[in-house]
CSV table of C-alpha atoms and ligand atoms in Angstrom, one decimal:
chain,number,residue,atom,x,y,z
A,1,MET,CA,52.4,-47.7,36.8
A,2,ILE,CA,53.3,-50.3,34.1
A,3,ARG,CA,51.5,-48.2,31.6
A,4,LEU,CA,53.3,-45.3,32.4
A,5,SER,CA,56.5,-47.7,32.5
A,6,ARG,CA,55.6,-49.2,28.8
A,7,GLY,CA,55.0,-45.7,27.8
A,8,ILE,CA,58.3,-44.5,28.5
A,9,LEU,CA,60.0,-47.6,27.0
A,10,LEU,CA,58.1,-47.1,23.7
A,11,ALA,CA,58.9,-43.6,23.9
A,12,ALA,CA,62.8,-44.2,24.8
A,13,THR,CA,62.6,-47.0,22.1
A,14,CYS,CA,61.3,-44.5,19.3
A,15,ALA,CA,64.0,-41.7,19.9
A,16,LEU,CA,66.8,-44.2,19.3
A,17,ALA,CA,65.4,-46.4,16.5
A,18,PRO,CA,66.1,-45.4,13.2
A,19,ALA,CA,62.8,-43.6,11.4
A,20,PRO,CA,60.8,-46.5,9.5
A,21,ALA,CA,60.5,-47.1,6.2
A,22,TRP,CA,56.5,-45.3,6.2
A,23,ALA,CA,58.1,-42.0,7.8
A,24,ALA,CA,60.6,-41.5,5.4
A,25,ALA,CA,60.5,-37.8,3.5
A,26,PRO,CA,58.2,-38.1,0.4
A,27,PHE,CA,59.9,-38.7,-2.6
A,28,LYS,CA,60.7,-35.4,-4.7
A,29,PRO,CA,61.4,-36.2,-8.5
A,30,ASP,CA,65.0,-34.4,-9.9
A,31,VAL,CA,63.6,-31.7,-12.5
A,32,PHE,CA,66.5,-29.9,-14.6
A,33,ILE,CA,65.8,-26.5,-16.1
A,34,ALA,CA,66.6,-26.1,-19.4
A,35,ALA,CA,66.3,-22.2,-20.1
A,36,THR,CA,66.2,-20.8,-23.4
A,37,GLY,CA,64.6,-17.4,-22.7
A,38,GLY,CA,61.4,-15.8,-24.4
A,39,THR,CA,58.7,-13.6,-22.3
A,40,ILE,CA,58.7,-16.0,-18.8
A,41,ALA,CA,62.1,-14.2,-18.5
A,42,GLY,CA,61.1,-10.8,-19.9
A,43,ALA,CA,61.3,-7.6,-18.1
A,44,GLN,CA,59.2,-4.5,-18.8
A,45,ALA,CA,60.4,-1.1,-18.1
A,46,ASN,CA,56.9,0.0,-17.0
A,47,VAL,CA,54.6,-2.5,-15.5
A,48,GLU,CA,51.8,-0.4,-17.0
A,49,GLN,CA,52.8,-0.7,-20.5
A,50,HIS,CA,52.8,-3.4,-22.6
A,51,GLY,CA,56.3,-3.0,-23.9
A,52,TYR,CA,59.1,-5.7,-22.8
A,53,THR,CA,62.1,-7.5,-23.8
A,54,ALA,CA,62.2,-10.9,-23.6
A,55,GLY,CA,65.1,-13.1,-22.6
A,56,GLU,CA,66.5,-10.6,-19.5
A,57,LEU,CA,66.3,-12.8,-16.5
A,58,GLY,CA,67.9,-15.9,-16.1
A,59,VAL,CA,67.1,-19.3,-14.8
A,60,ALA,CA,68.1,-18.5,-11.3
A,61,SER,CA,65.6,-15.8,-11.6
A,62,LEU,CA,62.7,-18.2,-12.5
A,63,ILE,CA,63.6,-20.8,-10.1
A,64,ALA,CA,64.0,-18.1,-7.1
A,65,ALA,CA,60.3,-16.4,-8.3
A,66,VAL,CA,58.6,-20.2,-7.4
A,67,PRO,CA,59.7,-21.2,-4.0
A,68,GLN,CA,57.4,-23.5,-3.9
A,69,LEU,CA,59.1,-25.4,-6.4
A,70,THR,CA,61.1,-27.2,-3.6
A,71,ASP,CA,58.2,-28.5,-2.3
A,72,ILE,CA,57.6,-30.9,-5.5
A,73,ALA,CA,61.1,-31.6,-6.7
A,74,ASN,CA,64.4,-31.3,-6.5
A,75,VAL,CA,65.0,-28.4,-9.3
A,76,THR,CA,68.4,-27.6,-11.0
A,77,GLY,CA,69.0,-25.3,-13.9
A,78,GLU,CA,70.9,-24.0,-16.6
A,79,GLN,CA,70.8,-21.2,-19.2
A,80,VAL,CA,71.5,-22.9,-22.6
A,81,MET,CA,70.7,-19.5,-24.3
A,82,ASN,CA,68.6,-16.6,-23.5
A,83,ILE,CA,67.1,-15.6,-26.6
A,84,PRO,CA,63.4,-14.3,-27.8
A,85,SER,CA,62.5,-16.9,-29.6
A,86,GLN,CA,61.7,-15.3,-32.5
A,87,ASP,CA,65.5,-15.8,-32.9
A,88,MET,CA,65.4,-19.4,-32.7
A,89,ASP,CA,66.6,-21.1,-35.4
A,90,ASP,CA,68.7,-24.8,-36.8
A,91,ALA,CA,71.7,-23.8,-34.9
A,92,ALA,CA,69.6,-23.0,-31.9
A,93,TRP,CA,67.6,-26.3,-32.4
A,94,LEU,CA,70.7,-28.4,-32.8
A,95,THR,CA,72.4,-27.0,-29.7
A,96,LEU,CA,69.5,-27.5,-27.7
A,97,ALA,CA,67.8,-30.7,-28.6
A,98,LYS,CA,71.6,-32.2,-28.1
A,99,ARG,CA,71.9,-31.0,-24.8
A,100,LEU,CA,68.0,-32.4,-24.5
A,101,GLU,CA,69.6,-35.5,-25.5
A,102,THR,CA,72.7,-35.7,-23.2
A,103,LEU,CA,70.0,-35.0,-19.8
A,104,GLU,CA,67.6,-37.4,-20.8
A,105,ARG,CA,70.3,-40.3,-20.5
A,106,SER,CA,71.8,-38.7,-17.2
A,107,ASP,CA,70.6,-40.9,-13.9
A,108,ALA,CA,70.3,-37.8,-11.8
A,109,VAL,CA,67.8,-36.2,-13.8
A,110,THR,CA,63.7,-37.8,-13.6
A,111,GLY,CA,62.1,-34.8,-15.9
A,112,ILE,CA,63.0,-32.2,-17.7
A,113,VAL,CA,61.8,-28.4,-18.3
A,114,VAL,CA,62.5,-26.1,-20.9
A,115,THR,CA,61.6,-22.6,-20.7
A,116,HIS,CA,60.9,-21.1,-23.9
A,117,GLY,CA,59.3,-18.3,-26.1
A,118,THR,CA,55.6,-18.7,-26.9
A,119,ASP,CA,56.3,-17.4,-30.4
A,120,THR,CA,58.1,-21.1,-31.9
A,121,MET,CA,57.4,-22.8,-29.2
A,122,GLU,CA,55.0,-25.1,-31.4
A,123,GLU,CA,58.4,-25.5,-33.6
A,124,THR,CA,61.0,-26.2,-31.1
A,125,SER,CA,59.2,-28.8,-28.9
A,126,PHE,CA,58.1,-30.4,-32.6
A,127,PHE,CA,61.6,-30.6,-33.4
A,128,VAL,CA,62.7,-31.9,-30.0
A,129,ALA,CA,59.8,-34.9,-30.8
A,130,LEU,CA,61.1,-35.7,-33.4
A,131,THR,CA,65.0,-36.0,-32.9
A,132,VAL,CA,65.4,-37.0,-29.0
A,133,ASP,CA,64.8,-40.3,-27.2
A,134,THR,CA,62.3,-39.4,-24.5
A,135,PRO,CA,62.1,-42.1,-22.2
A,136,LYS,CA,61.7,-38.9,-19.6
A,137,PRO,CA,59.2,-36.4,-20.2
A,138,ILE,CA,60.6,-33.0,-21.7
A,139,VAL,CA,57.7,-30.0,-21.0
A,140,PHE,CA,58.1,-27.1,-23.0
A,141,THR,CA,56.4,-24.0,-20.9
A,142,GLY,CA,56.8,-20.1,-21.2
A,143,ALA,CA,54.5,-17.0,-20.7
A,144,MET,CA,52.3,-14.8,-21.9
A,145,ARG,CA,53.1,-11.9,-19.8
A,146,PRO,CA,56.7,-10.4,-18.7
A,147,ALA,CA,58.0,-11.7,-15.4
A,148,THR,CA,57.6,-8.1,-14.0
A,149,ALA,CA,53.8,-7.8,-15.2
A,150,ILE,CA,50.6,-7.7,-13.1
A,151,GLY,CA,49.3,-11.1,-13.2
A,152,ALA,CA,52.4,-12.8,-14.7
A,153,ASP,CA,51.4,-16.1,-15.9
A,154,GLY,CA,54.9,-17.5,-16.1
A,155,PRO,CA,55.4,-19.1,-12.2
A,156,ALA,CA,52.2,-21.0,-12.2
A,157,ASN,CA,53.1,-22.4,-15.6
A,158,LEU,CA,56.7,-23.3,-14.5
A,159,TYR,CA,55.2,-24.6,-11.3
A,160,ASP,CA,52.8,-27.3,-13.4
A,161,ALA,CA,55.4,-27.8,-15.9
A,162,VAL,CA,57.7,-29.2,-13.0
A,163,ALA,CA,54.9,-31.2,-11.5
A,164,VAL,CA,54.3,-33.1,-15.3
A,165,ALA,CA,58.2,-33.3,-15.6
A,166,GLY,CA,58.4,-35.1,-12.2
A,167,SER,CA,55.2,-37.2,-12.2
A,168,THR,CA,55.0,-40.8,-13.2
A,169,LEU,CA,52.2,-40.3,-14.9
A,170,THR,CA,53.1,-38.3,-17.9
A,171,ARG,CA,56.1,-40.9,-18.8
A,172,ALA,CA,54.5,-41.9,-22.1
A,173,CYS,CA,53.7,-38.3,-22.9
A,174,GLY,CA,57.1,-37.7,-24.6
A,175,THR,CA,57.6,-33.6,-25.4
A,176,VAL,CA,54.8,-32.0,-24.3
A,177,VAL,CA,53.6,-28.1,-23.7
A,178,VAL,CA,52.3,-26.9,-20.4
A,179,PHE,CA,50.6,-24.0,-20.5
A,180,ASN,CA,47.4,-22.2,-18.7
A,181,ASP,CA,46.7,-25.5,-16.8
A,182,GLN,CA,46.7,-28.0,-19.9
A,183,ILE,CA,49.1,-30.3,-21.3
A,184,HIS,CA,49.7,-30.2,-25.1
A,185,SER,CA,51.5,-33.2,-27.4
A,186,ALA,CA,54.0,-31.3,-29.5
A,187,ARG,CA,52.8,-32.9,-32.4
A,188,TYR,CA,49.7,-31.2,-32.4
A,189,VAL,CA,50.4,-28.1,-30.6
A,190,TYR,CA,49.9,-24.0,-32.2
A,191,LYS,CA,50.0,-21.3,-30.7
A,192,THR,CA,46.4,-19.2,-31.7
A,193,ASP,CA,46.3,-16.4,-29.6
A,194,THR,CA,49.2,-13.3,-30.1
A,195,THR,CA,48.6,-12.3,-26.6
A,196,ARG,CA,46.2,-14.1,-24.0
A,197,PRO,CA,47.5,-16.7,-21.6
A,198,ASP,CA,45.3,-19.4,-23.2
A,199,ALA,CA,47.5,-18.9,-26.1
A,200,PHE,CA,48.0,-22.5,-26.8
A,201,THR,CA,45.7,-24.8,-29.0
A,202,SER,CA,45.7,-28.6,-30.2
A,203,VAL,CA,43.5,-27.8,-32.9
A,204,ASP,CA,42.8,-31.2,-34.4
A,205,ARG,CA,42.7,-33.1,-31.5
A,206,GLY,CA,42.6,-31.1,-28.3
A,207,PRO,CA,44.9,-31.4,-25.0
A,208,VAL,CA,46.3,-34.9,-23.9
A,209,GLY,CA,46.0,-34.0,-20.4
A,210,ALA,CA,45.4,-31.3,-17.9
A,211,VAL,CA,46.5,-29.8,-14.4
A,212,ASP,CA,45.7,-28.3,-11.7
A,213,THR,CA,48.0,-26.4,-9.2
A,214,GLY,CA,50.2,-28.8,-9.8
A,215,HIS,CA,48.4,-32.0,-10.0
A,216,PRO,CA,48.4,-33.4,-13.7
A,217,VAL,CA,46.0,-35.6,-15.1
A,218,VAL,CA,46.8,-37.5,-18.3
A,219,PHE,CA,43.8,-38.6,-20.9
A,220,ASP,CA,43.8,-41.9,-22.2
A,221,GLY,CA,47.6,-42.6,-21.2
A,222,CYS,CA,48.8,-39.8,-23.4
A,223,ALA,CA,47.9,-42.0,-26.3
A,224,GLY,CA,49.6,-40.8,-29.5
A,225,SER,CA,51.7,-38.0,-27.9
A,226,ALA,CA,54.6,-39.4,-28.0
A,227,PHE,CA,56.6,-41.2,-31.0
A,228,ARG,CA,58.2,-44.6,-30.1
A,229,GLN,CA,61.9,-43.7,-31.5
A,230,PRO,CA,63.1,-40.2,-32.5
A,231,MET,CA,62.4,-40.2,-36.2
A,232,VAL,CA,65.8,-38.7,-36.7
A,233,PRO,CA,68.1,-39.2,-34.0
A,234,ILE,CA,69.8,-36.3,-33.1
A,235,ALA,CA,73.5,-37.2,-32.5
A,236,GLY,CA,73.3,-37.9,-36.4
A,237,ILE,CA,72.8,-34.1,-37.4
A,238,SER,CA,75.1,-31.9,-38.2
A,239,ALA,CA,73.2,-29.3,-40.2
A,240,LEU,CA,69.6,-28.9,-41.6
A,241,PRO,CA,68.8,-28.2,-45.2
A,242,LYS,CA,66.6,-24.6,-46.4
A,243,VAL,CA,63.2,-25.1,-46.3
A,244,ASP,CA,61.0,-21.8,-46.6
A,245,ILE,CA,57.1,-21.6,-46.3
A,246,LEU,CA,55.4,-19.6,-48.5
A,247,TYR,CA,51.5,-17.8,-47.9
A,248,ALA,CA,49.1,-17.9,-50.6
A,249,TYR,CA,46.3,-15.3,-51.1
A,250,ALA,CA,44.1,-14.3,-53.7
A,251,GLY,CA,45.9,-13.6,-56.9
A,252,MET,CA,48.9,-14.8,-56.0
A,253,GLY,CA,51.6,-15.1,-58.7
A,254,ARG,CA,55.0,-17.1,-59.1
A,255,ASP,CA,57.7,-14.6,-58.1
A,256,LEU,CA,58.0,-15.4,-54.4
A,257,ILE,CA,58.2,-19.0,-55.7
A,258,ASP,CA,60.7,-18.5,-58.0
A,259,HIS,CA,62.8,-16.5,-56.0
A,260,ALA,CA,62.7,-19.2,-53.1
A,261,VAL,CA,63.9,-21.9,-55.4
A,262,LEU,CA,66.8,-19.5,-56.9
A,263,ALA,CA,67.7,-18.6,-53.3
A,264,GLY,CA,68.6,-22.3,-52.7
A,265,ALA,CA,65.7,-24.0,-51.2
A,266,LYS,CA,65.4,-27.7,-50.8
A,267,GLY,CA,62.0,-27.6,-50.2
A,268,ILE,CA,58.7,-25.2,-49.6
A,269,VAL,CA,55.8,-25.7,-47.7
A,270,MET,CA,53.2,-24.0,-49.6
A,271,ALA,CA,50.9,-22.3,-46.7
A,272,GLY,CA,47.8,-22.9,-49.9
A,273,VAL,CA,44.0,-21.4,-49.2
A,274,GLY,CA,41.6,-24.0,-47.8
A,275,ASP,CA,43.1,-27.5,-48.6
A,276,GLY,CA,45.8,-26.4,-49.5
A,277,ASN,CA,44.9,-24.7,-52.9
A,278,VAL,CA,47.1,-21.7,-54.9
A,279,THR,CA,46.5,-19.8,-58.3
A,280,GLU,CA,47.1,-21.2,-61.4
A,281,ALA,CA,50.3,-19.1,-61.7
A,282,ALA,CA,51.5,-20.1,-58.6
A,283,LEU,CA,51.1,-23.7,-59.1
A,284,ALA,CA,52.7,-23.4,-62.5
A,285,GLY,CA,55.7,-22.2,-60.1
A,286,LEU,CA,55.1,-24.7,-57.6
A,287,ARG,CA,55.5,-27.5,-60.7
A,288,ASP,CA,58.5,-26.0,-62.1
A,289,ALA,CA,60.1,-25.7,-58.4
A,290,SER,CA,59.4,-29.6,-58.6
A,291,ALA,CA,60.9,-30.5,-61.5
A,292,LYS,CA,64.3,-28.7,-60.6
A,293,GLY,CA,64.0,-31.4,-57.3
A,294,VAL,CA,62.5,-29.2,-54.6
A,295,VAL,CA,60.4,-31.2,-52.5
A,296,VAL,CA,56.9,-29.0,-52.6
A,297,VAL,CA,54.8,-29.8,-49.8
A,298,ARG,CA,51.0,-28.5,-49.7
A,299,SER,CA,49.6,-27.1,-46.5
A,300,THR,CA,47.2,-24.6,-45.4
A,301,ARG,CA,46.5,-21.2,-44.1
A,302,VAL,CA,43.6,-22.5,-42.4
A,303,VAL,CA,44.1,-22.6,-38.7
A,304,ALA,CA,42.4,-26.7,-38.3
A,305,GLY,CA,41.7,-29.3,-40.7
A,306,PHE,CA,44.1,-31.9,-42.7
A,307,THR,CA,45.6,-31.2,-46.1
A,308,MET,CA,44.2,-33.8,-48.1
A,309,ARG,CA,46.4,-35.8,-51.4
A,310,ASN,CA,44.7,-35.6,-54.3
A,311,ALA,CA,41.4,-33.3,-53.8
A,312,GLU,CA,41.4,-30.2,-55.7
A,313,VAL,CA,44.9,-30.6,-56.7
A,314,ASP,CA,46.3,-33.7,-58.7
A,315,ASP,CA,49.6,-34.4,-56.3
A,316,ASP,CA,50.6,-37.9,-57.9
A,317,LYS,CA,50.5,-35.8,-61.3
A,318,ASP,CA,52.5,-32.5,-60.2
A,319,ARG,CA,54.7,-34.7,-57.8
A,320,PHE,CA,53.9,-33.0,-54.8
A,321,VAL,CA,53.5,-33.9,-51.3
A,322,ALA,CA,50.3,-33.2,-49.0
A,323,SER,CA,51.2,-32.5,-45.6
A,324,ALA,CA,48.0,-34.1,-44.1
A,325,GLU,CA,47.7,-32.8,-40.3
A,326,LEU,CA,50.8,-30.9,-40.2
A,327,LYS,CA,50.2,-26.9,-40.3
A,328,PRO,CA,53.1,-24.9,-42.1
A,329,SER,CA,55.4,-24.3,-39.2
A,330,LYS,CA,55.5,-28.1,-38.2
A,331,ALA,CA,55.7,-29.3,-41.8
A,332,ARG,CA,58.5,-27.3,-42.5
A,333,ILE,CA,60.6,-28.9,-39.6
A,334,LEU,CA,59.3,-32.7,-40.8
A,335,LEU,CA,60.2,-31.8,-44.4
A,336,LYS,CA,63.7,-30.5,-43.2
A,337,LEU,CA,64.3,-33.9,-41.4
A,338,ALA,CA,63.1,-36.0,-44.5
A,339,LEU,CA,65.7,-34.1,-46.4
A,340,LEU,CA,68.0,-35.6,-44.3
A,341,LYS,CA,68.1,-39.3,-45.7
A,342,PRO,CA,67.8,-39.6,-49.2
A,343,SER,CA,63.8,-40.7,-49.6
A,344,SER,CA,61.8,-40.7,-52.7
A,345,LEU,CA,58.7,-38.6,-52.9
A,346,ALA,CA,56.4,-41.6,-51.6
A,347,GLU,CA,58.6,-42.2,-48.7
A,348,ILE,CA,58.6,-38.5,-48.0
A,349,GLN,CA,54.7,-38.9,-48.2
A,350,ALA,CA,54.7,-41.5,-46.1
A,351,ASP,CA,57.0,-39.4,-43.5
A,352,PHE,CA,54.1,-36.8,-43.4
A,353,ASP,CA,51.4,-39.8,-42.7
A,354,THR,CA,53.2,-41.0,-40.1
A,355,TRP,CA,54.8,-38.6,-38.0
B,1,LIG,C1,59.1,-15.0,-27.6
B,1,LIG,O1,58.8,-15.9,-28.2
B,1,LIG,O2,60.3,-15.1,-27.1
B,1,LIG,C2,58.4,-13.7,-27.3
B,1,LIG,C3,57.2,-13.8,-27.1
B,1,LIG,C4,56.9,-14.9,-25.8
B,1,LIG,O3,57.8,-15.6,-25.1
B,1,LIG,O4,55.6,-14.9,-25.5
């Protein structure tokens, strides 16, 4: 009897009292999705053929395709642009980076996901990493198969990207690419397959973490992934200088180099053979370009490895810069930013050795 009354009293008390702290709804981070297009937003006319158009679906469709996102985050989104990433250019980078900088400063945002085409993700993510202050993670993701494909990879990548953006574990990671269960630093990642879902590789270092169905793991606290501050803060950038990439091959002449200089390039990134080497004819063209004030950076067409200063080429004598770890696509971004400030060649070399 007593027991019963006590039980009734306890039950009544519980029904009237406010929910105790331990019973509160689990914390959900506020993740903002900035959509830019790409295959993740692509649609096919026929799911049994590989042809499709990138950048067809809007951000609302991407979010609606993964209802489980609401289990792990409060998700909002915005269509910043809707293009295939092969059409990314300086103007698009400036628009996106400025928007991301504003989102970084918003109290209503815990972390940011950028959906983006895979073709130039290695470039846009590196540009953002070098120009946007990232106390909160910025997570690039996309898809190799269009949204309508049998076995589309976009929904799983988006789910993982939202989990990574909302996680406290990834706070120190800066700008990353989340793809096919891996977390890659924007500093080290390159697209290394034309069509397969495991399209991204951090060729010289490996990924900085992994993510398993929305559960991120970060290796060594993401050491070395993020920059302590932006190289050139985006607020101060209104335009970027013209920098071209030229691809070396056996028997290369100097005509493409001369043409780049005539067309107004302020910098040339040479995707050299091996350790950034070129033919004698091309070397003469690069020396003349350098003498005219064009900054020449020697990089490599090889997938992995560093381009070393003063190895087979006398960079000191020829006034060249060696790209160190950066492959041509990222070396071009760094050179564009380095050229925004008056710098000696030694200072630009130091930028390549640092960033
Ligand atoms: C693109 O980069 O926009 C097309 C290819 C892709 O997203 O995978």
